[in-house]
Amino acid sequence: PAICVFAFASSVRHPRQQLLRFEISFARDIHSGPVDGRVLLLIWTHEQPEPIVRFIGENMPLAQQVFGVDAEALPPEQPVVVDSSVLGAPARSLNDIPPGDYFAEAVLNRYTTFHRSDGHTVKLPRDEGEGQEWYRKPGNLYSEPIPIHLDPKSGGVISIRMTRVMPPVEPPQDTKYIKHVRIKSELLSAFWGQAVYLGATVLLPEGWNSHPNAHFPLVIEHTHFQQDFENFRTEPPASDAKGDERLDQEYAYKFYQDWTSGRLPRVLLINIQHPTPYYDDSYAVNSANEGPYGDAITQELIPYVEKKFHGIGQGWARAMFGGSTGGWETLAAQIFYPDFFNGAWAVAPDPVDFRAYELVNIYSDRNAFWREGPFGKISQPENRDLEGHNDATIAQAVQMESVLGSHGRSTRDWSNWQALFGPVGADGYPKPIWDPVTGVIDHDVAAYWREHSDLRYILQRDWKTLGPKLVGKIHIAVGSRDTFYLDNAVRLLQQFLENTRDPYYAGSIKFGPHQEHCYSEDPKIPCDEGNYVERQRVLPEMADWMLKTAPAGADVSSWRY
């Protein structure tokens, strides 16, 4: 875990005061009382001077520098100290930063205290409508960027004062086709001890208003947090749009044309807003650390949407698709709610078999960071490009997350999976699957993961009862060189499914040769463009499957005008 340093005014006279350190505080006029949260010190080079650094990512050679310190009941004007003892990333310490000229900025990602129904009290970064993006979270405190000169050997004190508050997020507006709903979840509110809301953005089919007696199937597009419905544009591309922006607009307009022309089935297409205090997305399942999101979505949100927008409201008329995070939750929701949904089309799902948790076998490996032999070891990479180059190791990625938040509060992938798949620790925070410093795996925690979240294991364990409910419903596409090695777990799942009998799963698993993350079945289209046409690919397949499997007397006509 990150080293937590709590500094008060007296610490300025510490005997080590000649060593380099930052003193970070916030102004009383932006917040008059004490706050809890994570103070982040951002340092970046002159080549990329931008406020609120947005390029802390998986590419460690290019990532800019960040240090993190927990602040608990921090009063205004009271400095928090970042010195050589505070963990950073990519460089571990201030002492590791080369002398030179830089920019610096401070952000305080504020925490909320939750008194959960399981008896634990925890402090976590509540989503404020922005999708767990700390650099734009409403209510977070931040400073102006300042130019600095650093020389760890020369020492000195650099003071940074946060004088600004991030503004609220403007809610999107309804249009003819796009509607927004937000409901209080009684299930989640009871778990978290305060009001928790779920949202959905609904894309209505052409003719919805003029066919009041029609009822429609529901299709969920599982994806990361989106405030509004993306890649849907009712106007041709702007004349001055160029490059990626023009490509985005062209595909968004093409989808609008397909959606409104009758070339696509008339369904309710929705995405869901369900950020948690640990991530921008709940993965649509129940979790010991995050609460009953799966039940809340299936028992509260979806029935509300179907009632409000004339959904058919029956399991045969619901299907899902999504990629990466959305791919995993598409499969998981189908497996955990086999009667509620009638088909899952998943692209590049997050690890579906924890024997291939990216490159780690959490059950048999001793260490997640290293492949070890009797006399040597090498680092485990976290990602790759199509040429095989690696941008980060697992150890580096976990180090960055430890800086962004202690106790698994980074709101990034590894921390979120730990919260999503694992048990609650004695302190109320997720119990780590491995030591974040050494990488040593806790196999007791791994056993919990297997029983609760390993999708291949759960299918194999429960196939006698699950199998008959899933015939024809599982469809997966993944590149054979997935950026995050997710194809390895899909192969293990394929080995099981293709050998199942009584019944045979009768779905599909397709690999794109030499294709990277989010390959979506068309090798002629680059992966980053394949996402744009995924809806046009899967929606007709879903409608055909629904019609094929609809029970006697089902409404198979009112929505097919």
Coordinates of C-alpha atoms in Angstrom, one line a residue:
P1 CA 0.0 0.0 0.0
A2 CA 1.0 3.6 -0.5
I3 CA 2.9 5.2 2.4
C4 CA 0.6 7.7 4.2
V5 CA 2.1 10.9 5.5
F6 CA 0.0 13.3 7.7
A7 CA 1.8 16.6 8.1
F8 CA 0.9 19.4 10.4
A9 CA 2.4 22.8 10.9
S10 CA 5.0 21.6 13.4
S11 CA 6.5 19.3 10.8
V12 CA 8.0 22.3 9.0
R13 CA 10.6 22.4 11.7
H14 CA 11.5 18.7 11.3
P15 CA 15.3 18.1 11.4
R16 CA 15.2 17.0 7.8
Q17 CA 13.8 20.3 6.6
Q18 CA 16.7 20.9 4.2
L19 CA 15.7 17.9 2.1
L20 CA 13.4 18.5 -0.9
R21 CA 9.8 18.4 0.0
F22 CA 6.4 19.8 -1.1
E23 CA 3.9 21.4 1.3
I24 CA 0.4 21.2 -0.1
S25 CA -2.6 22.9 1.5
F26 CA -6.1 24.2 0.5
A27 CA -7.5 27.7 1.0
R28 CA -10.1 28.3 3.7
D29 CA -12.3 30.3 1.3
I30 CA -12.9 27.3 -1.0
H31 CA -13.7 24.9 1.9
S32 CA -14.1 26.0 5.5
G33 CA -14.0 22.6 7.3
P34 CA -11.8 19.5 7.4
V35 CA -11.8 17.0 4.5
D36 CA -10.9 13.4 3.9
G37 CA -9.3 12.3 0.6
R38 CA -6.2 11.6 -1.4
V39 CA -3.8 14.5 -2.1
L40 CA -2.1 14.0 -5.5
L41 CA 1.0 15.9 -6.5
L42 CA 1.4 16.0 -10.2
I43 CA 4.7 16.8 -11.9
W44 CA 5.2 16.9 -15.6
T45 CA 7.7 18.0 -18.2
H46 CA 7.6 21.3 -20.2
E47 CA 6.8 19.3 -23.3
Q48 CA 3.3 18.6 -22.0
P49 CA 2.1 21.6 -19.9
E50 CA -1.6 21.1 -19.3
P51 CA -3.7 21.6 -16.2
I52 CA -5.0 18.6 -14.3
V53 CA -2.8 16.0 -15.8
R54 CA -4.7 13.5 -18.0
F55 CA -1.9 11.4 -19.1
I56 CA -1.3 9.1 -16.1
G57 CA -1.8 5.8 -17.8
E58 CA -0.5 2.4 -18.6
N59 CA 2.3 3.6 -20.9
M60 CA 5.0 3.9 -18.2
P61 CA 7.8 5.3 -20.4
L62 CA 5.5 8.3 -21.3
A63 CA 3.5 8.6 -18.1
Q64 CA 4.0 11.7 -16.1
Q65 CA 4.8 11.8 -12.4
V66 CA 2.4 11.5 -9.5
F67 CA 2.7 11.2 -5.7
G68 CA -0.1 10.4 -3.4
V69 CA -0.8 11.0 0.3
D70 CA -3.9 10.2 2.4
A71 CA -5.5 13.1 4.2
E72 CA -7.9 12.4 7.0
A73 CA -9.8 15.3 8.6
L74 CA -7.4 17.7 7.0
P75 CA -8.2 21.3 8.0
P76 CA -7.8 24.3 5.6
E77 CA -4.4 25.9 5.4
Q78 CA -2.8 22.9 7.0
P79 CA 0.0 21.5 4.9
V80 CA 0.4 17.9 3.8
V81 CA 4.1 17.0 3.1
V82 CA 5.4 15.1 0.1
D83 CA 9.0 14.2 0.6
S84 CA 11.4 11.4 -0.4
S85 CA 9.5 8.9 1.8
V86 CA 6.2 9.2 -0.1
L87 CA 5.6 6.6 -2.8
G88 CA 5.3 7.9 -6.4
A89 CA 5.0 6.6 -9.9
P90 CA 6.6 6.0 -12.3
A91 CA 9.5 7.2 -10.2
R92 CA 9.2 5.8 -6.7
S93 CA 10.7 8.8 -4.8
L94 CA 11.3 12.5 -5.2
N95 CA 15.0 11.5 -5.0
D96 CA 14.6 9.6 -8.3
I97 CA 13.5 12.7 -10.3
P98 CA 16.3 14.1 -12.4
P99 CA 17.2 17.8 -11.7
G100 CA 15.4 20.1 -14.1
D101 CA 12.5 22.4 -14.8
Y102 CA 8.9 21.0 -14.6
F103 CA 5.3 22.0 -13.9
A104 CA 3.5 21.0 -10.7
E105 CA -0.1 20.9 -9.6
A106 CA -2.0 19.4 -6.6
V107 CA -5.5 17.8 -6.6
L108 CA -7.4 16.6 -3.6
N109 CA -9.7 13.7 -4.5
R110 CA -12.3 13.9 -1.8
Y111 CA -13.7 10.9 0.1
T112 CA -17.1 10.3 1.6
T113 CA -17.7 8.3 4.7
F114 CA -20.0 5.3 4.2
H115 CA -21.6 3.3 7.1
R116 CA -22.3 0.1 5.3
S117 CA -24.9 -2.4 6.2
D118 CA -22.2 -5.0 6.8
G119 CA -21.1 -3.1 9.8
H120 CA -18.0 -1.5 8.2
T121 CA -17.3 2.2 8.0
V122 CA -15.2 3.2 5.0
K123 CA -14.0 6.3 3.3
L124 CA -14.2 6.2 -0.4
P125 CA -14.3 8.5 -3.5
R126 CA -18.1 8.7 -4.3
D127 CA -18.9 9.3 -7.9
E128 CA -20.4 12.7 -8.4
G129 CA -21.8 12.2 -11.9
E130 CA -18.4 12.3 -13.7
G131 CA -17.6 8.6 -13.9
Q132 CA -14.9 8.3 -11.3
E133 CA -12.5 10.7 -13.1
W134 CA -10.8 12.4 -10.2
Y135 CA -9.4 15.1 -12.5
R136 CA -12.9 16.5 -13.1
K137 CA -14.9 15.2 -10.1
P138 CA -17.3 17.9 -8.8
G139 CA -16.2 19.2 -5.4
N140 CA -12.5 18.1 -5.7
L141 CA -10.0 20.8 -4.8
Y142 CA -7.1 21.7 -7.0
S143 CA -4.4 24.3 -7.6
E144 CA -3.1 26.3 -10.6
P145 CA -0.2 24.7 -12.4
I146 CA 3.1 26.3 -11.4
P147 CA 6.6 26.2 -13.0
I148 CA 9.2 24.6 -10.7
H149 CA 12.8 23.7 -10.6
L150 CA 13.6 20.5 -8.9
D151 CA 17.0 19.3 -7.6
P152 CA 16.7 16.6 -4.9
K153 CA 20.3 17.1 -3.9
S154 CA 19.9 20.8 -3.3
G155 CA 16.7 20.3 -1.3
G156 CA 14.3 23.1 -0.5
V157 CA 10.6 23.5 0.2
I158 CA 8.0 24.1 -2.6
S159 CA 4.5 25.2 -1.4
I160 CA 1.4 24.6 -3.4
R161 CA -2.0 26.0 -2.3
M162 CA -5.2 24.6 -3.8
T163 CA -7.5 27.5 -4.5
R164 CA -10.1 26.1 -6.8
V165 CA -13.1 23.7 -6.7
M166 CA -14.1 21.5 -9.6
P167 CA -17.6 22.5 -10.9
P168 CA -20.7 20.3 -11.2
V169 CA -21.2 18.2 -14.2
E170 CA -24.0 19.5 -16.5
P171 CA -26.6 16.8 -17.0
P172 CA -27.4 15.9 -20.6
Q173 CA -30.7 16.9 -22.2
D174 CA -33.3 14.7 -23.6
T175 CA -33.9 14.7 -27.4
K176 CA -36.4 13.1 -29.7
Y177 CA -34.5 9.8 -29.7
I178 CA -32.4 9.9 -26.5
K179 CA -34.0 9.9 -23.0
H180 CA -32.4 9.8 -19.6
V181 CA -33.6 8.2 -16.4
R182 CA -32.3 8.2 -12.9
I183 CA -33.8 6.3 -10.0
K184 CA -32.9 5.8 -6.4
S185 CA -31.9 2.1 -5.7
E186 CA -33.4 0.9 -2.5
L187 CA -31.1 -2.1 -2.6
L188 CA -27.9 -0.2 -3.0
S189 CA -28.9 2.6 -0.6
A190 CA -29.5 0.0 2.1
F191 CA -26.1 -1.5 1.5
W192 CA -24.2 1.8 1.4
G193 CA -26.1 3.5 4.2
Q194 CA -26.9 6.5 2.0
A195 CA -28.8 7.3 -1.2
V196 CA -27.4 5.6 -4.3
Y197 CA -28.8 6.2 -7.7
L198 CA -28.8 4.2 -11.0
G199 CA -29.2 5.8 -14.4
A200 CA -29.9 4.7 -17.9
T201 CA -29.7 6.4 -21.3
V202 CA -32.3 5.1 -23.6
L203 CA -32.2 5.2 -27.4
L204 CA -35.8 5.0 -28.7
P205 CA -36.6 3.3 -32.0
E206 CA -37.9 5.3 -35.0
G207 CA -41.7 5.5 -34.7
W208 CA -41.8 5.0 -30.9
N209 CA -44.1 8.1 -30.5
S210 CA -46.4 7.1 -33.4
H211 CA -46.8 3.5 -32.2
P212 CA -48.2 3.8 -28.7
N213 CA -49.4 0.2 -28.6
A214 CA -46.1 -1.3 -29.6
H215 CA -43.8 -3.0 -27.1
F216 CA -40.2 -3.5 -27.7
P217 CA -37.3 -5.9 -26.8
L218 CA -34.6 -4.4 -24.6
V219 CA -30.9 -4.5 -25.5
I220 CA -28.2 -3.4 -23.1
E221 CA -24.9 -2.0 -24.5
H222 CA -22.6 -2.6 -21.6
T223 CA -19.7 -0.1 -21.6
H224 CA -17.8 2.2 -19.4
F225 CA -19.5 5.2 -17.8
Q226 CA -21.1 7.4 -20.4
Q227 CA -23.1 10.5 -19.4
D228 CA -25.0 10.4 -22.7
F229 CA -25.6 8.1 -25.6
E230 CA -22.4 8.1 -27.6
N231 CA -21.8 7.5 -31.4
F232 CA -25.2 8.7 -32.4
R233 CA -25.4 11.8 -34.5
T234 CA -28.5 13.2 -36.3
E235 CA -26.5 15.5 -38.6
P236 CA -23.7 14.8 -41.2
P237 CA -20.1 15.4 -40.1
A238 CA -19.2 19.0 -39.6
S239 CA -17.3 20.5 -42.6
D240 CA -14.3 21.4 -40.5
A241 CA -14.0 18.0 -38.7
K242 CA -10.8 16.2 -39.5
G243 CA -8.9 13.1 -38.5
D244 CA -10.4 11.0 -35.6
E245 CA -13.1 13.6 -35.0
R246 CA -14.4 13.3 -38.5
L247 CA -14.2 9.5 -38.3
D248 CA -16.2 9.6 -35.1
Q249 CA -18.9 11.8 -36.7
E250 CA -19.1 9.8 -39.9
Y251 CA -19.7 6.5 -38.0
A252 CA -22.1 8.2 -35.5
Y253 CA -24.2 9.6 -38.4
K254 CA -24.1 6.3 -40.3
F255 CA -25.5 4.6 -37.2
Y256 CA -28.3 7.2 -37.0
Q257 CA -29.2 6.5 -40.6
D258 CA -29.3 2.8 -40.0
W259 CA -31.2 3.2 -36.8
T260 CA -34.0 5.3 -38.3
S261 CA -34.2 3.7 -41.8
G262 CA -35.5 0.3 -40.7
R263 CA -32.3 -1.4 -41.5
L264 CA -31.9 -2.3 -37.8
P265 CA -34.5 -4.0 -35.6
R266 CA -36.7 -1.7 -33.5
V267 CA -35.6 -2.2 -29.9
L268 CA -34.9 -0.1 -26.8
L269 CA -31.1 0.3 -26.8
I270 CA -29.8 1.4 -23.5
N271 CA -26.5 2.0 -21.6
I272 CA -26.4 2.1 -17.8
Q273 CA -24.8 4.6 -15.4
H274 CA -23.8 2.5 -12.4
P275 CA -20.5 3.8 -11.1
T276 CA -19.3 2.6 -7.7
P277 CA -16.9 4.1 -5.2
Y278 CA -14.3 1.8 -6.6
Y279 CA -14.7 2.2 -10.4
D280 CA -16.8 3.9 -13.1
D281 CA -18.8 0.7 -13.6
S282 CA -20.2 -2.0 -11.2
Y283 CA -19.7 -4.8 -13.7
A284 CA -23.5 -5.4 -13.3
V285 CA -23.1 -8.1 -10.6
N286 CA -23.4 -8.4 -6.9
S287 CA -20.2 -8.0 -4.9
A288 CA -19.2 -8.2 -1.2
N289 CA -17.4 -4.9 -1.4
E290 CA -19.5 -3.0 -3.8
G291 CA -23.0 -4.2 -3.0
P292 CA -25.9 -5.8 -4.9
Y293 CA -25.6 -4.0 -8.2
G294 CA -26.7 -7.1 -10.2
D295 CA -29.9 -7.4 -8.3
A296 CA -30.5 -3.6 -8.4
I297 CA -30.1 -3.5 -12.2
T298 CA -32.3 -6.5 -12.8
Q299 CA -34.9 -5.9 -10.1
E300 CA -35.1 -2.1 -10.1
L301 CA -33.6 -0.3 -13.1
I302 CA -34.5 -2.5 -16.0
P303 CA -38.2 -3.0 -14.9
Y304 CA -38.5 0.7 -14.5
V305 CA -37.1 1.4 -18.0
E306 CA -39.3 -1.3 -19.6
K307 CA -42.4 0.1 -18.0
K308 CA -41.6 3.7 -18.8
F309 CA -40.7 3.1 -22.5
H310 CA -43.0 0.2 -23.4
G311 CA -40.6 -2.7 -23.2
I312 CA -41.9 -6.2 -23.5
G313 CA -40.6 -7.0 -20.1
Q314 CA -39.9 -10.7 -20.5
G315 CA -36.6 -12.6 -20.5
W316 CA -36.8 -13.8 -24.1
A317 CA -36.8 -10.2 -25.2
R318 CA -33.7 -9.0 -23.4
A319 CA -30.1 -9.3 -24.7
M320 CA -26.7 -7.7 -24.1
F321 CA -23.5 -6.8 -25.8
G322 CA -20.2 -5.1 -24.8
G323 CA -16.5 -5.1 -25.0
S324 CA -13.6 -5.3 -22.5
T325 CA -15.2 -4.4 -19.2
G326 CA -18.6 -4.5 -21.0
G327 CA -17.7 -7.9 -22.4
W328 CA -17.1 -9.4 -18.9
E329 CA -20.3 -8.0 -17.5
T330 CA -22.3 -9.1 -20.5
L331 CA -21.2 -12.7 -19.9
A332 CA -21.4 -12.5 -16.1
A333 CA -24.9 -11.0 -16.1
Q334 CA -26.1 -13.8 -18.5
I335 CA -24.5 -16.4 -16.3
F336 CA -25.7 -15.1 -13.0
Y337 CA -29.2 -14.2 -14.3
P338 CA -29.7 -16.9 -17.0
D339 CA -33.5 -16.6 -17.2
F340 CA -33.6 -12.8 -17.1
F341 CA -31.5 -12.4 -20.3
N342 CA -31.6 -14.1 -23.7
G343 CA -28.2 -13.7 -25.1
A344 CA -24.7 -12.3 -24.5
W345 CA -22.5 -11.0 -27.3
A346 CA -19.1 -10.2 -25.7
V347 CA -16.0 -8.7 -27.2
A348 CA -12.6 -9.1 -25.6
P349 CA -14.0 -9.7 -22.1
D350 CA -11.9 -9.1 -19.0
P351 CA -10.5 -12.3 -17.5
V352 CA -13.2 -15.0 -17.7
D353 CA -10.9 -17.7 -16.2
F354 CA -8.5 -16.7 -13.3
R355 CA -6.0 -19.3 -14.4
A356 CA -5.3 -16.6 -17.0
Y357 CA -5.8 -13.4 -15.0
E358 CA -4.0 -11.6 -17.8
L359 CA -0.7 -13.5 -17.5
V360 CA -1.1 -14.7 -13.9
N361 CA -2.6 -17.9 -12.7
I362 CA -3.8 -16.8 -9.3
Y363 CA -4.3 -20.4 -8.1
S364 CA -0.9 -21.9 -8.9
D365 CA 1.5 -19.0 -9.3
R366 CA 3.3 -17.7 -6.2
N367 CA 3.9 -14.2 -7.4
A368 CA 2.0 -11.9 -9.8
F369 CA 4.8 -9.6 -10.6
W370 CA 7.5 -12.1 -11.5
R371 CA 8.0 -15.3 -13.4
E372 CA 10.4 -17.0 -11.2
G373 CA 12.8 -20.0 -11.5
P374 CA 15.4 -21.4 -9.2
F375 CA 18.0 -18.9 -10.2
G376 CA 16.3 -16.1 -12.1
K377 CA 13.1 -14.1 -12.6
I378 CA 11.6 -11.7 -15.2
S379 CA 8.9 -9.1 -14.8
Q380 CA 5.3 -9.9 -15.9
P381 CA 4.1 -7.5 -18.6
E382 CA 0.7 -5.9 -18.3
N383 CA 0.1 -5.1 -22.0
R384 CA 1.5 -5.4 -25.5
D385 CA 1.0 -3.9 -28.9
L386 CA 0.7 -5.9 -32.1
E387 CA 4.5 -5.9 -32.5
G388 CA 5.0 -7.3 -29.0
H389 CA 6.2 -4.2 -27.3
N390 CA 5.3 -3.7 -23.7
D391 CA 4.3 -0.4 -22.2
A392 CA 4.1 -1.5 -18.5
T393 CA 4.6 -4.4 -16.2
I394 CA 2.0 -5.5 -13.7
A395 CA 4.2 -4.3 -10.9
Q396 CA 4.4 -0.8 -12.4
A397 CA 0.7 -0.6 -13.0
V398 CA -0.1 -1.7 -9.4
Q399 CA 2.4 0.8 -8.1
M400 CA 0.7 3.6 -10.0
E401 CA -2.7 2.5 -8.5
S402 CA -1.2 2.4 -5.0
V403 CA -0.2 6.0 -5.5
L404 CA -3.6 7.1 -6.8
G405 CA -5.3 5.5 -3.8
S406 CA -4.4 3.4 -0.8
H407 CA -6.7 0.5 0.4
G408 CA -7.6 -0.2 -3.3
R409 CA -9.1 3.3 -3.8
S410 CA -7.4 4.1 -7.1
T411 CA -10.6 3.6 -9.1
R412 CA -8.4 1.8 -11.7
D413 CA -8.6 -1.7 -13.1
W414 CA -6.5 -3.8 -10.7
S415 CA -7.9 -2.1 -7.6
N416 CA -11.5 -2.5 -8.9
W417 CA -11.1 -6.2 -9.8
Q418 CA -9.8 -6.7 -6.2
A419 CA -13.0 -5.0 -4.9
L420 CA -15.3 -6.7 -7.4
F421 CA -14.1 -10.3 -7.2
G422 CA -12.8 -10.5 -3.6
P423 CA -13.9 -10.6 0.0
V424 CA -14.0 -7.7 2.5
G425 CA -10.9 -7.3 4.6
A426 CA -11.0 -6.9 8.4
D427 CA -10.6 -3.1 7.9
G428 CA -13.7 -2.9 5.6
Y429 CA -11.7 -2.4 2.5
P430 CA -11.2 -5.1 -0.2
K431 CA -8.8 -7.9 0.9
P432 CA -5.9 -7.8 -1.6
I433 CA -5.4 -10.7 -3.9
W434 CA -1.6 -10.1 -3.7
D435 CA 0.8 -7.9 -1.8
P436 CA 1.0 -4.6 -3.8
V437 CA 4.7 -4.2 -3.0
T438 CA 6.0 -7.7 -3.5
G439 CA 3.4 -9.3 -5.7
V440 CA 3.0 -12.4 -3.5
I441 CA -0.4 -14.0 -4.1
D442 CA -2.8 -14.7 -1.2
H443 CA -4.2 -18.1 -2.2
D444 CA -7.0 -18.0 0.3
V445 CA -8.3 -14.9 -1.4
A446 CA -7.8 -16.6 -4.7
A447 CA -10.1 -19.4 -3.6
Y448 CA -12.8 -16.9 -2.8
W449 CA -12.4 -15.4 -6.3
R450 CA -12.8 -18.8 -7.8
E451 CA -16.1 -19.6 -6.1
H452 CA -17.7 -16.2 -6.6
S453 CA -16.4 -14.7 -9.9
D454 CA -14.4 -17.1 -12.0
L455 CA -16.9 -17.4 -14.9
R456 CA -15.4 -20.6 -16.5
Y457 CA -15.2 -22.3 -13.1
I458 CA -18.8 -21.3 -12.2
L459 CA -20.0 -22.6 -15.5
Q460 CA -18.2 -25.9 -15.1
R461 CA -19.3 -26.2 -11.5
D462 CA -23.0 -25.5 -12.2
W463 CA -23.4 -26.7 -15.8
K464 CA -26.0 -29.3 -14.8
T465 CA -28.4 -26.5 -13.9
L466 CA -27.0 -23.6 -15.9
G467 CA -26.3 -25.4 -19.1
P468 CA -29.9 -25.9 -20.2
K469 CA -30.6 -22.2 -19.6
L470 CA -27.6 -20.9 -21.6
V471 CA -27.9 -23.0 -24.8
G472 CA -27.3 -20.6 -27.8
K473 CA -26.8 -17.6 -25.6
I474 CA -23.0 -17.2 -25.3
H475 CA -21.1 -15.5 -28.1
I476 CA -17.5 -14.2 -27.8
A477 CA -15.0 -12.5 -30.1
V478 CA -11.4 -11.7 -29.2
G479 CA -8.2 -10.9 -31.0
S480 CA -5.5 -13.5 -30.8
R481 CA -3.1 -10.8 -29.7
D482 CA -5.3 -9.0 -27.3
T483 CA -3.5 -6.0 -25.8
F484 CA -4.1 -7.2 -22.3
Y485 CA -3.7 -11.0 -23.0
L486 CA -7.4 -11.6 -22.6
D487 CA -7.4 -14.1 -25.3
N488 CA -5.7 -16.6 -23.0
A489 CA -8.7 -16.8 -20.6
V490 CA -11.1 -17.0 -23.5
R491 CA -9.2 -20.1 -24.9
L492 CA -9.6 -21.8 -21.5
L493 CA -13.3 -21.0 -21.5
Q494 CA -13.5 -22.3 -25.1
Q495 CA -11.9 -25.6 -24.1
F496 CA -14.6 -26.1 -21.5
L497 CA -17.6 -25.0 -23.6
E498 CA -16.6 -26.8 -26.8
N499 CA -16.4 -30.0 -24.8
T500 CA -19.7 -29.6 -23.0
R501 CA -22.5 -32.0 -23.5
D502 CA -25.9 -32.5 -21.9
P503 CA -26.3 -29.9 -23.3
Y504 CA -23.8 -28.6 -25.8
Y505 CA -23.6 -24.8 -25.3
A506 CA -24.3 -24.1 -29.1
G507 CA -22.9 -20.6 -29.0
S508 CA -19.8 -19.1 -30.7
I509 CA -16.3 -18.2 -29.8
K510 CA -14.2 -16.5 -32.6
F511 CA -10.6 -15.4 -32.6
G512 CA -9.3 -12.7 -34.8
P513 CA -5.8 -13.6 -36.1
H514 CA -3.2 -11.0 -35.1
Q515 CA -5.9 -8.7 -33.8
E516 CA -5.6 -6.5 -30.7
H517 CA -8.0 -5.4 -28.0
C518 CA -11.7 -5.1 -28.8
Y519 CA -11.6 -7.0 -32.1
S520 CA -15.2 -7.4 -33.1
E521 CA -15.3 -10.1 -35.8
D522 CA -14.5 -8.2 -38.9
P523 CA -10.7 -8.5 -39.7
K524 CA -11.1 -6.0 -42.5
I525 CA -11.9 -3.2 -40.0
P526 CA -9.3 -2.0 -37.5
C527 CA -10.2 -2.7 -34.0
D528 CA -10.6 0.9 -33.0
E529 CA -13.1 1.3 -35.9
G530 CA -14.8 -2.1 -35.3
N531 CA -16.4 -0.7 -32.1
Y532 CA -18.3 1.8 -34.2
V533 CA -20.2 -0.8 -36.2
E534 CA -20.7 -3.4 -33.4
R535 CA -24.3 -2.3 -33.0
Q536 CA -25.1 -2.9 -36.6
R537 CA -23.5 -6.4 -36.4
V538 CA -25.1 -7.7 -33.3
L539 CA -28.6 -6.2 -33.3
P540 CA -29.9 -8.2 -36.2
E541 CA -28.5 -11.4 -34.7
M542 CA -30.2 -10.6 -31.4
A543 CA -33.6 -10.0 -33.0
D544 CA -33.4 -13.2 -35.1
W545 CA -32.5 -15.1 -31.9
M546 CA -35.3 -13.6 -30.0
L547 CA -37.8 -14.5 -32.7
K548 CA -36.5 -18.0 -32.8
T549 CA -36.8 -18.5 -29.1
A550 CA -39.9 -16.5 -28.3
P551 CA -42.5 -18.6 -26.3
A552 CA -45.9 -19.3 -27.7
G553 CA -48.1 -16.3 -27.5
A554 CA -45.2 -13.8 -27.2
D555 CA -45.4 -10.4 -28.8
V556 CA -43.3 -10.8 -31.9
S557 CA -45.2 -8.4 -34.2
S558 CA -46.0 -5.0 -32.5
W559 CA -42.4 -3.9 -32.6
R560 CA -41.8 -5.1 -36.2
Y561 CA -43.7 -2.3 -38.0

